[in-house]
Tab-separated table of N, CA and C in Angstrom:
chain	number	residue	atom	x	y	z
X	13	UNK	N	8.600	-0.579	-9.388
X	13	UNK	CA	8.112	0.782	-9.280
X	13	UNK	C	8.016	1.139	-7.792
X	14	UNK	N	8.684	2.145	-7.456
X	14	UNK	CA	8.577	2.355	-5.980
X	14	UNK	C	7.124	3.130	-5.431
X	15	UNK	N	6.975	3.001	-4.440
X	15	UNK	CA	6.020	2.810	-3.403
X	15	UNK	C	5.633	4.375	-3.651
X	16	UNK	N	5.707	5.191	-3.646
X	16	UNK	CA	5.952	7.064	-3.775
X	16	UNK	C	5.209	6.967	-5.543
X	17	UNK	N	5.871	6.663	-6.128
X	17	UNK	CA	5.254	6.740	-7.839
X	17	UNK	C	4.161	5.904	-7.652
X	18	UNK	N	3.804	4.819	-7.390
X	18	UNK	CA	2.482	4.231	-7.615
X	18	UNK	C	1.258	4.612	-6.592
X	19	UNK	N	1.512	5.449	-5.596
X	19	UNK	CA	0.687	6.096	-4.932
X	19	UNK	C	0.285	7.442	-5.668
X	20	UNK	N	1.593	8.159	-6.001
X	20	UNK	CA	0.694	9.275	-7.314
X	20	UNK	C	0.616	8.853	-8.367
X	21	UNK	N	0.539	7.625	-8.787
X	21	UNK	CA	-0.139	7.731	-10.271
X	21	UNK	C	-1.492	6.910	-9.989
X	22	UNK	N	-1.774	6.760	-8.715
X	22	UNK	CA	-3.181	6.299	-8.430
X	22	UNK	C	-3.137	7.565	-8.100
X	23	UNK	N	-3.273	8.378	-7.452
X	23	UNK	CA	-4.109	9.819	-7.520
X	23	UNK	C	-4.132	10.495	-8.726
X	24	UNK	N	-3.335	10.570	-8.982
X	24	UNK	CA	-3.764	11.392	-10.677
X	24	UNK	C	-4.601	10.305	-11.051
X	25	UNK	N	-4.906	9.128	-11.056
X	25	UNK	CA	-5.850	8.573	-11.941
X	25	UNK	C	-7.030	8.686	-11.210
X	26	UNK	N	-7.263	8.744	-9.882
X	26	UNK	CA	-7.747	9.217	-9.032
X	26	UNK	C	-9.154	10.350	-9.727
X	27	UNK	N	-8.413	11.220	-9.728
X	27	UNK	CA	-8.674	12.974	-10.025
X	27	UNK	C	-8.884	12.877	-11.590
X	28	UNK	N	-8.432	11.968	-12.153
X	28	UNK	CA	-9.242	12.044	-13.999
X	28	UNK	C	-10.002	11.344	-14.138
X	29	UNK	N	-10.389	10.314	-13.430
X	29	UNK	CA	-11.491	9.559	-13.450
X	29	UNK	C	-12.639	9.956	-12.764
X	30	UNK	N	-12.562	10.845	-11.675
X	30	UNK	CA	-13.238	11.229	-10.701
X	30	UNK	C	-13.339	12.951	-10.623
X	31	UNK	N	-13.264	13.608	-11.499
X	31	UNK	CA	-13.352	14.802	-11.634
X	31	UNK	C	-14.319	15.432	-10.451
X	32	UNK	N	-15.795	15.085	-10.292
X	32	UNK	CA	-16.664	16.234	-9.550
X	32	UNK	C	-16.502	15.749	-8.060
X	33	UNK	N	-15.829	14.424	-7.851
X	33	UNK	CA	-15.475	14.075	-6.205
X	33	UNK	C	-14.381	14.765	-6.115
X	34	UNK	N	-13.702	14.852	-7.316
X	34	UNK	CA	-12.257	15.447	-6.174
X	34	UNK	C	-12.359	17.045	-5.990
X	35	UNK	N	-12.996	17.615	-7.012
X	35	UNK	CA	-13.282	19.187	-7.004
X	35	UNK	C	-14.142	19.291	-5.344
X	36	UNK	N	-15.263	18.388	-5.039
X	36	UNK	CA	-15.704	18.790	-4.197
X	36	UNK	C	-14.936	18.268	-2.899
X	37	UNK	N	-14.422	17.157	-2.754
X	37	UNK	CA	-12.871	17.181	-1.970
X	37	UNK	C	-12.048	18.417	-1.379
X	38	UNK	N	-11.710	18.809	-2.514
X	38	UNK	CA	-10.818	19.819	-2.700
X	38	UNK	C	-11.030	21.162	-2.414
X	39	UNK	N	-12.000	21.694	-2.915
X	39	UNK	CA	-12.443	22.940	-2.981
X	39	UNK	C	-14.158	23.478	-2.386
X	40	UNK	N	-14.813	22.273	-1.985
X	40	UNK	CA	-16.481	23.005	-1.975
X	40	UNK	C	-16.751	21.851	-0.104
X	41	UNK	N	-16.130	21.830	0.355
X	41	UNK	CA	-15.690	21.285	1.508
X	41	UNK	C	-16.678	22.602	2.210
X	42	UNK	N	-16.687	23.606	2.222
X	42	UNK	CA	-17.529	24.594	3.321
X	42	UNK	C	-18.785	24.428	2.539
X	43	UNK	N	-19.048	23.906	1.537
X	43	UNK	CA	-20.529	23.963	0.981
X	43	UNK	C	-21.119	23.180	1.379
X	44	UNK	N	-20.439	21.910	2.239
X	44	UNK	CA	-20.959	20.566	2.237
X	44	UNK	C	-21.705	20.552	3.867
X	45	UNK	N	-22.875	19.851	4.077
X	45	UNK	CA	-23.864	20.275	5.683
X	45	UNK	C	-23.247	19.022	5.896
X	46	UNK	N	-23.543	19.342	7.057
X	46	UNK	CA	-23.292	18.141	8.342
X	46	UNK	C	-24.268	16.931	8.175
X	47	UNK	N	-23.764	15.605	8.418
X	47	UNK	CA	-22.512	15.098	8.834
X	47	UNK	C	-21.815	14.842	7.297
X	48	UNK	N	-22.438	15.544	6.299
X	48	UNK	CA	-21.192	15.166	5.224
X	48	UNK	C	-19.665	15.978	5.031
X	49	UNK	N	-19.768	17.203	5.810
X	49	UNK	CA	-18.754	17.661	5.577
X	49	UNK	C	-17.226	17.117	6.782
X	50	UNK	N	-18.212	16.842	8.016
X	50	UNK	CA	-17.036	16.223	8.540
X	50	UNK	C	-16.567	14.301	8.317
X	51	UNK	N	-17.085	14.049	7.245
X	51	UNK	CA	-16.988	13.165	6.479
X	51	UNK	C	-15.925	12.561	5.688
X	52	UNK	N	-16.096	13.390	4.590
X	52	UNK	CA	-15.155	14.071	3.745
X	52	UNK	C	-13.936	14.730	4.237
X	53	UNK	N	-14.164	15.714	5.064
X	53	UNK	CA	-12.537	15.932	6.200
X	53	UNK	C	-12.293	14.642	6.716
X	54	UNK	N	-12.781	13.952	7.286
X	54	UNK	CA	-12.250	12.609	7.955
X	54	UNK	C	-11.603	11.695	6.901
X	55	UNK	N	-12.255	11.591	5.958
X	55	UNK	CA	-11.654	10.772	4.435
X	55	UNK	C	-10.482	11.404	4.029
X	56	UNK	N	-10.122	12.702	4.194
X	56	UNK	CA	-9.096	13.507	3.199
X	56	UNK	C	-7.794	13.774	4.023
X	57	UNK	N	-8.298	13.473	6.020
X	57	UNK	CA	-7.250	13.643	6.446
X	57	UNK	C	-6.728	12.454	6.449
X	58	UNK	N	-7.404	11.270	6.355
X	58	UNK	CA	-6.802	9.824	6.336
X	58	UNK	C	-5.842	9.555	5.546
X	59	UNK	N	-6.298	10.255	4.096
X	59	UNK	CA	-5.852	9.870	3.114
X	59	UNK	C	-4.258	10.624	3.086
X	60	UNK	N	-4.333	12.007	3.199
X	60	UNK	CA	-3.574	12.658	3.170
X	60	UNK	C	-2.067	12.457	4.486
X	61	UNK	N	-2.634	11.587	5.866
X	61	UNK	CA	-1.662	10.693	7.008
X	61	UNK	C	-1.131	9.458	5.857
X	62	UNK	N	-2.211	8.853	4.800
X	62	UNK	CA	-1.336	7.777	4.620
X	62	UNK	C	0.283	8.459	2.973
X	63	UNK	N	-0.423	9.331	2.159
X	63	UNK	CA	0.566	9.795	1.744
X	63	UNK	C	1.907	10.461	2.317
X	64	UNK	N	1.451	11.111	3.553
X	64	UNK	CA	2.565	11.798	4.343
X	64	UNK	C	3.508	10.364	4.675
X	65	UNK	N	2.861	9.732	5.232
X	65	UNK	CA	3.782	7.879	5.819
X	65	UNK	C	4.725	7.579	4.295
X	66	UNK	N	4.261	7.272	3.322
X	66	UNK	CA	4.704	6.935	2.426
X	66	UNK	C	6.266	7.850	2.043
X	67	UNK	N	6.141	9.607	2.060
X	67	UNK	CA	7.043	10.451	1.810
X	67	UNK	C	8.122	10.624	3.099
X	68	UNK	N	7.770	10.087	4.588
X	68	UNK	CA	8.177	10.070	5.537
X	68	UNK	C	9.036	8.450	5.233
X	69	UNK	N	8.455	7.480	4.830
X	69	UNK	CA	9.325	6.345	4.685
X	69	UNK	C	10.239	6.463	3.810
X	70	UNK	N	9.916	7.381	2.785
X	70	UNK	CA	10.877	7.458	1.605
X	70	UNK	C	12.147	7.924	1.774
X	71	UNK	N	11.983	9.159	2.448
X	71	UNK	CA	13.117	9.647	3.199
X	71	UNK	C	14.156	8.985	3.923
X	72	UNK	N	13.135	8.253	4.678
X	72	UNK	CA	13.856	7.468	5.735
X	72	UNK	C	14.756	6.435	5.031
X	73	UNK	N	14.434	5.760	4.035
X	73	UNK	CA	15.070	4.994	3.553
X	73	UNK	C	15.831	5.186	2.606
X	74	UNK	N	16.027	6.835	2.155
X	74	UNK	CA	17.424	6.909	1.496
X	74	UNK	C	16.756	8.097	0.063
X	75	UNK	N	15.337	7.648	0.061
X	75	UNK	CA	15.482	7.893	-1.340
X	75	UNK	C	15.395	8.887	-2.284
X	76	UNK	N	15.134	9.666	-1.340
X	76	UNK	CA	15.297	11.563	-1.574
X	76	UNK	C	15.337	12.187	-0.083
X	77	UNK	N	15.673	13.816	-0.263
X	77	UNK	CA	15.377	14.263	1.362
X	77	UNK	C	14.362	15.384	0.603
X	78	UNK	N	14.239	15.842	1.564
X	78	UNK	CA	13.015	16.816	2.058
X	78	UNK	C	13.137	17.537	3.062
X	79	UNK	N	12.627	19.363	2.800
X	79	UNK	CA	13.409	20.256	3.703
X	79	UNK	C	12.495	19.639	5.372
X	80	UNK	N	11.331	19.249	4.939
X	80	UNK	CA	10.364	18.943	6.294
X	80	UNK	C	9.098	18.087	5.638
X	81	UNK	N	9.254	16.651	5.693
X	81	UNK	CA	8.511	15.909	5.232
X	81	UNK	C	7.081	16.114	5.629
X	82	UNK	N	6.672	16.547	7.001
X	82	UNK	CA	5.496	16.636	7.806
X	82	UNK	C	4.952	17.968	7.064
X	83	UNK	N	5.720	18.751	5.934
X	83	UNK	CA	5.465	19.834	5.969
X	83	UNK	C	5.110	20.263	3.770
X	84	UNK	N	5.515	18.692	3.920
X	84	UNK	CA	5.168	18.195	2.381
X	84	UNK	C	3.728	18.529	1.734
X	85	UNK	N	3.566	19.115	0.637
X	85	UNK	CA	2.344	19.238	-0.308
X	85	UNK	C	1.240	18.450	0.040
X	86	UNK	N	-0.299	18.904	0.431
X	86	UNK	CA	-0.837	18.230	0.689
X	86	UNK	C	-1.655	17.471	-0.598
X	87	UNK	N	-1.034	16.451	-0.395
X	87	UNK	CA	-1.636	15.104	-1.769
X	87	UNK	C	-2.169	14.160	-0.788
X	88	UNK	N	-2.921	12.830	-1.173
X	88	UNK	CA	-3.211	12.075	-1.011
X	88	UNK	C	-2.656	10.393	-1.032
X	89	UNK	N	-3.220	9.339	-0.510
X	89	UNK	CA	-2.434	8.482	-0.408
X	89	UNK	C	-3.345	7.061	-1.091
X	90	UNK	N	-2.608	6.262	-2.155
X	90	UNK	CA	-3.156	5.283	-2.393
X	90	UNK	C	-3.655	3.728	-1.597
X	91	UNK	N	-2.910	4.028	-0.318
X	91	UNK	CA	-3.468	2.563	0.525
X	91	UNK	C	-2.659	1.403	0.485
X	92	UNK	N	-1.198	1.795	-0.961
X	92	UNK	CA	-0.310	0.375	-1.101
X	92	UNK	C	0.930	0.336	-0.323
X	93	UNK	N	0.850	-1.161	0.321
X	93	UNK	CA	1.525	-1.316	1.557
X	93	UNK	C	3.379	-2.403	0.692
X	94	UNK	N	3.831	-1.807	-0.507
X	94	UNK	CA	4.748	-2.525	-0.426
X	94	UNK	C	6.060	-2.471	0.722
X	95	UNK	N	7.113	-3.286	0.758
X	95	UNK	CA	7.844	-2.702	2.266
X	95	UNK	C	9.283	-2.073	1.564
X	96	UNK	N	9.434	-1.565	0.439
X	96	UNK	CA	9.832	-1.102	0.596
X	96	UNK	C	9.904	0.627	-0.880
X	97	UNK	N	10.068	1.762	0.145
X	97	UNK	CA	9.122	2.303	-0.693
X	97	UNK	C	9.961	3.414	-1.688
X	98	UNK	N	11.710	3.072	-2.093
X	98	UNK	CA	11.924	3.143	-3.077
X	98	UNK	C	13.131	1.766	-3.813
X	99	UNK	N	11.967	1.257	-3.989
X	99	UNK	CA	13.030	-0.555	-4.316
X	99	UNK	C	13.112	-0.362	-5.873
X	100	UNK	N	12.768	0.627	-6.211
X	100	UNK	CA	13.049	0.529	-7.752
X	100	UNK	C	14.092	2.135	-8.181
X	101	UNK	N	14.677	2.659	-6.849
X	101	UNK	CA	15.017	3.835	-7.328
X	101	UNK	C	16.305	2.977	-8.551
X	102	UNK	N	16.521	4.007	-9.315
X	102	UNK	CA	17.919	3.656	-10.125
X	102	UNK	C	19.047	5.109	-10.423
């Protein structure tokens, strides 16, 4: 299973298991006081550098293109470091 699919199907499992973190993630981010809100931005931009790496390697290595990878949907990133991140395309 390549590296790109098992990073979103840990976020979708992510977001169904975790319903009122990711809503407030997502959407209630100006509701949140200090220091939790720059918190949560710090968590979401992390997350969201390590999904961009993942769609930036993917590319790189063949396995789809993209009009501007840096410029890709902002999703999130699961943290898995296989090396290569479409070894199962077919």
């Amino acid at each position: 299973m390549s590296l790109l699919r098992r990073a979103t199907e840990a976020h979708v499992r992510y977001h169904a298991r975790h319903r009122l973190e990711a809503v407030v993630g997502n959407h209630e981010i100006r509701s949140l006081v200090e220091p939790h809100r720059s918190r949560v931005l710090a968590l979401r931009a992390e997350y969201e550098a390590g999904f961009r790496a993942i769609v930036e390697a993917s590319v790189k290595e063949g396995c789809f293109t993209v009009a501007s990878p840096g410029r890709s949907p902002r999703t999130r990133s699961s943290g898995s470091t296989a090396t290569s991140p479409c070894a199962s395309r077919a």
